[in-house]
Short mmCIF file of C-alpha atoms in Angstrom, two decimals:
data_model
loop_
_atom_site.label_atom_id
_atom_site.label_comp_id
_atom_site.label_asym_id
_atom_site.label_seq_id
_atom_site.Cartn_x
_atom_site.Cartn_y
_atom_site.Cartn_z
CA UNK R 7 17.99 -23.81 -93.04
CA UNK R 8 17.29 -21.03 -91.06
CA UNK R 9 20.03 -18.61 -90.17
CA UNK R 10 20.75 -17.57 -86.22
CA UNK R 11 19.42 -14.59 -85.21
CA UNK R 12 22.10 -12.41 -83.16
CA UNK R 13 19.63 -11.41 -80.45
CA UNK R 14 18.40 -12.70 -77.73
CA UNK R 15 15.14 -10.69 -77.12
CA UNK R 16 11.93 -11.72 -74.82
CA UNK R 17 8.88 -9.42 -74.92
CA UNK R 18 7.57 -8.49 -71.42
CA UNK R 19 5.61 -11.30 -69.78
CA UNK R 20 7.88 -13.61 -72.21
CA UNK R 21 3.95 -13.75 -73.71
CA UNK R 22 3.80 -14.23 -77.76
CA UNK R 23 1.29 -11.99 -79.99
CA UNK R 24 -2.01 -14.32 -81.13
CA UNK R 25 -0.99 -16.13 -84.26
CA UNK R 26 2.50 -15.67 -84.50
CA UNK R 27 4.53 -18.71 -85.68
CA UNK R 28 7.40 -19.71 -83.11
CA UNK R 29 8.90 -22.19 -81.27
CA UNK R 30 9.23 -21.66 -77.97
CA UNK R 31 12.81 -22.47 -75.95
CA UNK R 32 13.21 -23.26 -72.46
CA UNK R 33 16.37 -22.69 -71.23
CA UNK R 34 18.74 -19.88 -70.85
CA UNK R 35 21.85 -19.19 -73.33
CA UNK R 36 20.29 -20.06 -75.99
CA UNK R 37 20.86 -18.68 -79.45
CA UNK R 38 17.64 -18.81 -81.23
CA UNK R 39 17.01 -18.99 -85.46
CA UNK R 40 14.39 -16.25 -86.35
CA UNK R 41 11.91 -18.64 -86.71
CA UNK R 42 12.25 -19.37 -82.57
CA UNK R 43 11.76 -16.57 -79.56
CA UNK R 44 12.90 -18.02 -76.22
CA UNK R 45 10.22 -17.76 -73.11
CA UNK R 46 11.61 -16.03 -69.99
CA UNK R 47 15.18 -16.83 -69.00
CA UNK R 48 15.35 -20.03 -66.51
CA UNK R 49 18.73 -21.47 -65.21
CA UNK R 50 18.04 -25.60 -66.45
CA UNK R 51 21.35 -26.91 -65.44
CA UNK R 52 20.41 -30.18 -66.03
CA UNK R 53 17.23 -30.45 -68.88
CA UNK R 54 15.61 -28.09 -71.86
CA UNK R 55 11.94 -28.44 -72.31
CA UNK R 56 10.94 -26.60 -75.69
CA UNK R 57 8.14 -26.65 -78.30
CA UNK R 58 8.31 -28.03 -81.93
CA UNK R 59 6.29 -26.29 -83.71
CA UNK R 60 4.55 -27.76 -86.77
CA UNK R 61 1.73 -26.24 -88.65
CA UNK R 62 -1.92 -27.54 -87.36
CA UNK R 63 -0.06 -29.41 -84.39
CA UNK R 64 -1.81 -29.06 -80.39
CA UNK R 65 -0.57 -31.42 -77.89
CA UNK R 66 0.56 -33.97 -80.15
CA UNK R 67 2.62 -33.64 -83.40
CA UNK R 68 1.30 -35.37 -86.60
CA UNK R 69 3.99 -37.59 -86.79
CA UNK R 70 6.37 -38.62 -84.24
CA UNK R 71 9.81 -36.16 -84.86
CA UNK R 72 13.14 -37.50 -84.41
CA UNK R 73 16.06 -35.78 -82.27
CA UNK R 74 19.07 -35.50 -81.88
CA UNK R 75 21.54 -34.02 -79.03
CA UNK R 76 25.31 -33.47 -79.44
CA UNK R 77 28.07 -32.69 -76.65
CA UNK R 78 29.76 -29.93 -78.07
CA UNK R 79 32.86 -31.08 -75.98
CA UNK R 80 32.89 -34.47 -76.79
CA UNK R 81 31.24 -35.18 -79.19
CA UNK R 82 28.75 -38.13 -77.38
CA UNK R 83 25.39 -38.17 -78.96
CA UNK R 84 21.49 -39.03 -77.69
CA UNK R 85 19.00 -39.31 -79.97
CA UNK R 86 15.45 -39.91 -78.75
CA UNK R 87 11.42 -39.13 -81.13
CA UNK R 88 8.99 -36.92 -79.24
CA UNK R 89 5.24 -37.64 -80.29
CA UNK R 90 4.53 -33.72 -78.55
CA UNK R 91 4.86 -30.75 -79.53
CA UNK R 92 6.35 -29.83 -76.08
CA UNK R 93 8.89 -32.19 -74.75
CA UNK R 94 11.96 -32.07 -72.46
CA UNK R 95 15.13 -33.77 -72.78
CA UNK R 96 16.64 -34.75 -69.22
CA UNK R 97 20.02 -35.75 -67.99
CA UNK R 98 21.77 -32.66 -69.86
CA UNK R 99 25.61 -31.56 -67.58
CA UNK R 100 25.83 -28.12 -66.03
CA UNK R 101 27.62 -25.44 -67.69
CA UNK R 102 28.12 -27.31 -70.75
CA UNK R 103 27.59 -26.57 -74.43
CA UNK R 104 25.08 -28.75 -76.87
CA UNK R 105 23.56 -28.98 -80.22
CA UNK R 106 20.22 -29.82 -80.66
CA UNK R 107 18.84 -31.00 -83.71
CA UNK R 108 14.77 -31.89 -84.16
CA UNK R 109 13.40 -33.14 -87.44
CA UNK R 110 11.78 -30.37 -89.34
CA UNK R 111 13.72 -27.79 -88.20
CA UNK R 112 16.86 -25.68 -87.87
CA UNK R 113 19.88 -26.53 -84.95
CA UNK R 114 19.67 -25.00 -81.38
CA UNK R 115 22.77 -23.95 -79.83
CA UNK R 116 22.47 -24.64 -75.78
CA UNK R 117 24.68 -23.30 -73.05
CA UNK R 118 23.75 -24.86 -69.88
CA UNK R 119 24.36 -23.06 -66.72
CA UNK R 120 26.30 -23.81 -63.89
CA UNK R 121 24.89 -25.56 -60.82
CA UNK R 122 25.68 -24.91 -57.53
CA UNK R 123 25.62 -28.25 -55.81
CA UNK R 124 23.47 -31.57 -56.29
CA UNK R 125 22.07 -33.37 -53.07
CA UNK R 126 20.99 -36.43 -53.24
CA UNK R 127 18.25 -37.11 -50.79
CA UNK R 128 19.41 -40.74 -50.15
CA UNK R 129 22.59 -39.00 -48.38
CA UNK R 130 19.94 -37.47 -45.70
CA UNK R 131 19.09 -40.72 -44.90
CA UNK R 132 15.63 -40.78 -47.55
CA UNK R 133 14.86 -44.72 -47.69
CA UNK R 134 12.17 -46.42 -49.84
CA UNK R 135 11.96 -48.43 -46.78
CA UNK R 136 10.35 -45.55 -44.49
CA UNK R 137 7.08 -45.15 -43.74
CA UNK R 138 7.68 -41.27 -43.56
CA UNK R 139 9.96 -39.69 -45.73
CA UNK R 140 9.44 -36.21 -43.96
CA UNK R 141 12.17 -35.50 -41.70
CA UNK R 142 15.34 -37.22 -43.93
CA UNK R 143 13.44 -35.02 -46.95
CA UNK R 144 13.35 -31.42 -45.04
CA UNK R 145 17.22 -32.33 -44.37
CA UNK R 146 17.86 -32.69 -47.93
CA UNK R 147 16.37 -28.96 -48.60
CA UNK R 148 18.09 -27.90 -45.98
CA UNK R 149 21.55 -28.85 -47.21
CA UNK R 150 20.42 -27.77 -50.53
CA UNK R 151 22.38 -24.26 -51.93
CA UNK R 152 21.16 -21.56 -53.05
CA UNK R 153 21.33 -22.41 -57.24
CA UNK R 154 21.41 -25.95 -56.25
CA UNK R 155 19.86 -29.28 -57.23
CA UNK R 156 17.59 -31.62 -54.61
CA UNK R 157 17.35 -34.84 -57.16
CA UNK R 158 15.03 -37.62 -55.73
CA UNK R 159 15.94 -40.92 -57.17
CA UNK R 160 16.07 -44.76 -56.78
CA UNK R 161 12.44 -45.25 -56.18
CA UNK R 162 9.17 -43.85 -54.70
CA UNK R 163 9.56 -42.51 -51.25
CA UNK R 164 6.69 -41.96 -48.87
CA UNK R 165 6.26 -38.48 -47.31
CA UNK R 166 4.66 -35.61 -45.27
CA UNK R 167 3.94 -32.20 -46.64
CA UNK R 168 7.87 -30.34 -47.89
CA UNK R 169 8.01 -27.07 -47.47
CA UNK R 170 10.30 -25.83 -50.50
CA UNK R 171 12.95 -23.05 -50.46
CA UNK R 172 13.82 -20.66 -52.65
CA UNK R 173 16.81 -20.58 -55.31
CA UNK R 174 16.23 -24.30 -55.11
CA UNK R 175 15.57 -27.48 -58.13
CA UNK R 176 13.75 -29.78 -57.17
CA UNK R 177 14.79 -32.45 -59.35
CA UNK R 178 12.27 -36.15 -59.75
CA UNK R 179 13.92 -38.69 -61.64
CA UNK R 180 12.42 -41.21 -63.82
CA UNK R 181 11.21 -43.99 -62.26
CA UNK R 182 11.21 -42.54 -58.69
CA UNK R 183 8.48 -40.23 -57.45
CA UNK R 184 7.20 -38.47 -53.85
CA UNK R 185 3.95 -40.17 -52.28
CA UNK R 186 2.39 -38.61 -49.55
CA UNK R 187 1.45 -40.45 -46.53
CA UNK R 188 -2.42 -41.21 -46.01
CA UNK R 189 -2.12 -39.94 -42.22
CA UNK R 190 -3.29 -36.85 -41.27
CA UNK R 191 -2.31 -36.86 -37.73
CA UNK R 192 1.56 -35.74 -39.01
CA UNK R 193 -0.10 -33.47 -41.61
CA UNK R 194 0.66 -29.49 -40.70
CA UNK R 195 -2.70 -27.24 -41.04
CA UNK R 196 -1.91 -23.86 -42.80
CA UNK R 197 -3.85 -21.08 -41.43
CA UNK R 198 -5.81 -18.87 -43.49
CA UNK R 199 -4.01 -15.10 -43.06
CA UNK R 200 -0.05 -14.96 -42.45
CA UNK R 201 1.31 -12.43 -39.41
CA UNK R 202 0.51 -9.51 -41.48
CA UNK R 203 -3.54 -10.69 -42.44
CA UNK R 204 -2.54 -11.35 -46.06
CA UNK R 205 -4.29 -14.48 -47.23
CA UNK R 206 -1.90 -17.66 -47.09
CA UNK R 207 -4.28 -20.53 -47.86
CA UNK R 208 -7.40 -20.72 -49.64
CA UNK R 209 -10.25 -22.31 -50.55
CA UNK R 210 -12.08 -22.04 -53.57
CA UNK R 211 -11.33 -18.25 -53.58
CA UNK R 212 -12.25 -17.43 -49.55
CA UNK R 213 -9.26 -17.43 -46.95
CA UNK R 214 -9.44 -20.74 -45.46
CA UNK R 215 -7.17 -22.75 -43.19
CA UNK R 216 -5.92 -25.90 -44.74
CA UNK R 217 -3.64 -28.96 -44.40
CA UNK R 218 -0.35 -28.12 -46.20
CA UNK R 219 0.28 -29.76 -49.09
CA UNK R 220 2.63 -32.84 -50.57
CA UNK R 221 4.97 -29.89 -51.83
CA UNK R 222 4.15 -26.92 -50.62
CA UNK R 223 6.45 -23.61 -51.33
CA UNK R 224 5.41 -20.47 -49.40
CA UNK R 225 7.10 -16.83 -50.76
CA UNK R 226 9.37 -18.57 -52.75
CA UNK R 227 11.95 -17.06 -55.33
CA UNK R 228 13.21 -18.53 -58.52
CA UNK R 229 12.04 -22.31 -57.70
CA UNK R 230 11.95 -25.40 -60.25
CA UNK R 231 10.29 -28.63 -60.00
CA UNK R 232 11.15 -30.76 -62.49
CA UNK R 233 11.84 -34.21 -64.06
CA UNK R 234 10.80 -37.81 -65.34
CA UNK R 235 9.12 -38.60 -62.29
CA UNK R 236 5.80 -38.43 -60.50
CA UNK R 237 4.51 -36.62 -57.21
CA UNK R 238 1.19 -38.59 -56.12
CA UNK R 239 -0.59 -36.90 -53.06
CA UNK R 240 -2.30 -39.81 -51.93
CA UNK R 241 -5.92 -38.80 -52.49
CA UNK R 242 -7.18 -42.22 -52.70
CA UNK R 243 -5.31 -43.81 -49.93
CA UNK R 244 -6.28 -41.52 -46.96
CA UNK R 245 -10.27 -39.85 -46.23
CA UNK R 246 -9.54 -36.69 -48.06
CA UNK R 247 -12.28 -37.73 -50.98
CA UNK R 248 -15.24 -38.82 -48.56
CA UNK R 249 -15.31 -35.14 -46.83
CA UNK R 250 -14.88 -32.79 -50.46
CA UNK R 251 -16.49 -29.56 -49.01
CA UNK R 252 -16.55 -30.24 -45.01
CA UNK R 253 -13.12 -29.24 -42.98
CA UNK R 254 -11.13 -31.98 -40.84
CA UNK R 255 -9.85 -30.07 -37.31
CA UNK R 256 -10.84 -26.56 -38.61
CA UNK R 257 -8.74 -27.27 -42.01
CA UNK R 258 -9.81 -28.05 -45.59
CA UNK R 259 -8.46 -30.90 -47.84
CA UNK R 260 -4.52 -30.58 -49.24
CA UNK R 261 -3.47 -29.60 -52.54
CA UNK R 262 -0.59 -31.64 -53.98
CA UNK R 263 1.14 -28.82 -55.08
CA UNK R 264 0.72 -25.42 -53.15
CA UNK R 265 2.34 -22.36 -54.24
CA UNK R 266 1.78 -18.89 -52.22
CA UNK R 267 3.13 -15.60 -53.41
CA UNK R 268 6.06 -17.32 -55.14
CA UNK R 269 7.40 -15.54 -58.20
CA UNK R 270 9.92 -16.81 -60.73
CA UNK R 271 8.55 -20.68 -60.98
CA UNK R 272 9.09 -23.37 -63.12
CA UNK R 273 7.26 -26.89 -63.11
CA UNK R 274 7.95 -28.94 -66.25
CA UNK R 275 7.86 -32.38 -66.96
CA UNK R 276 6.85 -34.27 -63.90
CA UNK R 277 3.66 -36.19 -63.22
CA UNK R 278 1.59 -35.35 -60.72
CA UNK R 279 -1.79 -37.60 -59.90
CA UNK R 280 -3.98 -38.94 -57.13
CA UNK R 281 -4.55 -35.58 -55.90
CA UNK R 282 -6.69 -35.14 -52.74
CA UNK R 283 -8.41 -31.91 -54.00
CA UNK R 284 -7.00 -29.63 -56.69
CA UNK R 285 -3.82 -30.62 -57.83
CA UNK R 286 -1.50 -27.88 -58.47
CA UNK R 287 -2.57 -24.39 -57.20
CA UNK R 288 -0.40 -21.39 -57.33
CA UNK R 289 -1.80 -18.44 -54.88
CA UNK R 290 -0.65 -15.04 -55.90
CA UNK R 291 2.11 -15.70 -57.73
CA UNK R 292 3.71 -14.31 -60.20
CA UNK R 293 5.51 -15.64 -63.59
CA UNK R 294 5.20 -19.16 -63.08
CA UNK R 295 5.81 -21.42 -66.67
CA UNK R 296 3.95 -24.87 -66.46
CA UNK R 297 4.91 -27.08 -69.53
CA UNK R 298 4.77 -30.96 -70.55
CA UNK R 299 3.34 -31.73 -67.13
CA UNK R 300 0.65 -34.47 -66.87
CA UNK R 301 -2.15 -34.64 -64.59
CA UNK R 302 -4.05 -37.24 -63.73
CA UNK R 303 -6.54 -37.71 -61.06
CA UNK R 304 -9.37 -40.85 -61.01
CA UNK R 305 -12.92 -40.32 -62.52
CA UNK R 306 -14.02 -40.67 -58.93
CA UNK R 307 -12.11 -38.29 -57.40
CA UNK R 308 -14.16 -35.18 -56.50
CA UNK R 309 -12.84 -31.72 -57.10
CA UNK R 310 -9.47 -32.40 -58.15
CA UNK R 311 -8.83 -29.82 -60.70
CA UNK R 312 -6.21 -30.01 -62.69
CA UNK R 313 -4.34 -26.41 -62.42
CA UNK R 314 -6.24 -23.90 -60.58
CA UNK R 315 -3.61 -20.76 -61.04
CA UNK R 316 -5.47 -17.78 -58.15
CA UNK R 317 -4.68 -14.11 -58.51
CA UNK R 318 -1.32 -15.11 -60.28
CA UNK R 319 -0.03 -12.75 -63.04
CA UNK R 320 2.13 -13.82 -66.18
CA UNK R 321 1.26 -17.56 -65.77
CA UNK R 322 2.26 -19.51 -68.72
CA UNK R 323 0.52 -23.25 -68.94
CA UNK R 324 1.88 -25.40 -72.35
CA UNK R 325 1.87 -28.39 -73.52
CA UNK R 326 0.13 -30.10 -70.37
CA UNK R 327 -2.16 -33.69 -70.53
CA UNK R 328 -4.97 -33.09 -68.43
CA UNK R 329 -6.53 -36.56 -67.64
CA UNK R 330 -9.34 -35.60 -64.60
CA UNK R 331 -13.26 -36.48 -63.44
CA UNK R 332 -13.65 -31.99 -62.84
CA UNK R 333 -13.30 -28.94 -64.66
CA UNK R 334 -10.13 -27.65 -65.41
CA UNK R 335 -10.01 -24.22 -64.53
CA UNK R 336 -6.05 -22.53 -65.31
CA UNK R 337 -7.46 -18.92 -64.59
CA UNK R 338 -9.17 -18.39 -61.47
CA UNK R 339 -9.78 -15.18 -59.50
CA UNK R 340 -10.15 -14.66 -56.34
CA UNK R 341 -13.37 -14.26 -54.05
CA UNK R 342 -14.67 -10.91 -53.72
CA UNK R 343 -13.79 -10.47 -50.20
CA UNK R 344 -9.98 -11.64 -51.12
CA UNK R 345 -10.11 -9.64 -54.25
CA UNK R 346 -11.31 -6.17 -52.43
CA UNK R 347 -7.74 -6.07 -50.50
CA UNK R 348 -5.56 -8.81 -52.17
CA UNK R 349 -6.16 -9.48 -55.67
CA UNK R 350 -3.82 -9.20 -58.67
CA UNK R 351 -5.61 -6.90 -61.17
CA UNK R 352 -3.90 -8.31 -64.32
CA UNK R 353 -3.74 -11.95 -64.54
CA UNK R 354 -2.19 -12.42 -68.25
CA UNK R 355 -2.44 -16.22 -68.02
CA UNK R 356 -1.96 -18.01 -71.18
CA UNK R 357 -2.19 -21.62 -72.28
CA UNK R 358 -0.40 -22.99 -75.05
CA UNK R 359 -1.72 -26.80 -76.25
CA UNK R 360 -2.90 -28.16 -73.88
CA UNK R 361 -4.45 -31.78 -73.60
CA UNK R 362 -8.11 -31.42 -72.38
CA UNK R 363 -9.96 -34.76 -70.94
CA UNK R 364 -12.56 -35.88 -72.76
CA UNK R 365 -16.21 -34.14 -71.65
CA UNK R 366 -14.08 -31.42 -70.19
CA UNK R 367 -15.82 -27.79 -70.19
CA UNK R 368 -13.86 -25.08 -72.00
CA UNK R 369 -11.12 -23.00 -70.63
CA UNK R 370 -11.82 -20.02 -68.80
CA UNK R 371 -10.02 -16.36 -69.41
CA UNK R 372 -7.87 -18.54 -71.28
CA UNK R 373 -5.91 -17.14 -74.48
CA UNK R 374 -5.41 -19.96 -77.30
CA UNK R 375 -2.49 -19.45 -79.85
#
């Protein structure tokens, strides 16, 4: 067995050198063996997502690996088998202390921190029941601290575009999910430049006005989306697919998730589909982790890229199932017009095992470990 190392050390970027053999650790606290280097530090109150590393292993492991998780205070266990080499474990307690075990290798000690308040949205008056989520949801992240937890549970709840906050969790439970609404009439429109002419929204690299999207987050700090659950943005059940490179009321089609100029961001372990054109686009963001995500969009379903990150810098994608009918493209710059004033000059996106779809082109600017 492996001995602990007494260090906690990240390299800058939290980016590993080519062909070095580690498991990565997401989760803050941790004590690591020498044989495991943690990625940037994250507050998960409530759920570690981590890579097992075995020799020759992508996406999936060559055998299923069993776990096991023990409450250092009392004792209770959970054992669960991952078939991935990146996996997350949900439903952990804040500031509490665990012991993770994973076949194949050494004991991680886990110290998770504190949280600063859950909300549940069903308090703000979220129903299953609605036809528009919208207004009860924007409540919710309203009454949501700073450091705190926004869980969505107890089914799938229909919704306008969410503008997030940041300092905020985002928490989607299993079996429950976010749909957007197929009417555009309640939809917002994001305009193309902010007050100060910086870009905002964007289309396929050129500063474009568009409809805001299913979850959008704009200048966001330290922000997490997470969970079992699903976010669907409704691409099939509204017009956005029969119009693909036209605009609707001066706007282009949604994303289903939109991130601009947000820095410290997390998205692990949800499932987001049905996307109405790309499906989860940072803009100019910066050190944003993406890991055991799926993505899944119908063969029919015209540009809906999987993760299109745009002038972002220190992007890390891992362990993510890309199921889509268009190119996946997790390293895009921006237009020359955007790039002349706007552009981050050093992208350093990596991706870690990722899932291609079958007949998908190859990665672009995209560095394989």
């Amino acid at each position: 067995m492996t001995p602990y190392s007494a260090s906690f050390h990240t390299p800058p970027g939290g980016i590993r050198s080519p062909g070095s053999d580690k498991t990565q650790e997401y989760a803050r606290h941790v004590h690591c063996p020498r044989n495991r280097l943690p990625l940037p530090q994250r507050d998960f109150p409530r759920h570690i997502t981590l890579r097992h590393h075995v020799p020759g292993a992508r996406y999936s492991l060559p055998r299923p690996a069993a776990w096991v998780l023990t409450d250092m205070r009392s004792g209770e266990k959970r054992q669960g088998v991952t078939d991935r080499a990146v996996f997350s474990i949900f439903g952990l307690e804040p500031a509490a202390n665990y012991s993770l075990s994973v076949e194949g290798a050494g004991p991680l000690s886990i110290s998770t921190p504190e949280c600063h308040g859950l909300v549940d949205a069903r308090d703000h008056g979220a129903d299953t029941l609605l036809e528009d989520n919208g207004a009860a949801l924007a409540r919710a992240i309203g009454a949501t601290p700073s450091g705190g937890t926004l869980r969505i549970t107890g089914g799938i709840y229909r919704t306008s575009p969410l503008m997030l906050k940041s300092g905020m969790t985002l928490e989607i439970a299993k079996d429950s999910g976010l749909a957007a609404i197929h009417d555009r009439g309640n939809w917002p429109i994001l305009p193309a430049h902010d007050a100060s002419g910086a870009p905002l929204s964007s289309w396929e690299g050129v500063p474009e006005a568009a409809y805001a999207s299913l979850i959008t987050a704009l200048g966001c700090d330290n922000l997490t989306i997470c969970g079992e659950g699903m976010l669907d943005g409704g691409g099939a059940e509204g017009d956005w697919w029969s119009w693909p490179k036209e605009t609707r009321n001066g706007a282009r089609r949604p994303r289903t998730v939109f991130l601009s100029r947000c820095t410290h961001v997390t998205l692990t372990g949800i499932t987001v589909r049905n996307s109405p054109s790309w499906t989860v686009h940072p803009l100019f963001c910066r050190d944003l982790t993406a890991a055991d995500l799926r993505i899944w969009n119908p063969s029919d379903s015209p540009n809906t890229d999987g993760l299109n990150p745009e002038s972002s810098e220190d992007v890390r994608i891992e362990g993510v199932h890309f199921r889509l009918a268009t190119t996946v493209s997790p390293s895009r710059p921006a237009s020359r017009c955007q790039k002349q004033a706007h552009a981050i000059t050093s992208p350093h996106t990596q991706c870690f095992r990722p899932q291609l779809p079958y007949g998908a082109r190859s990665w672009r600017s995209c560095h394989w470990l």
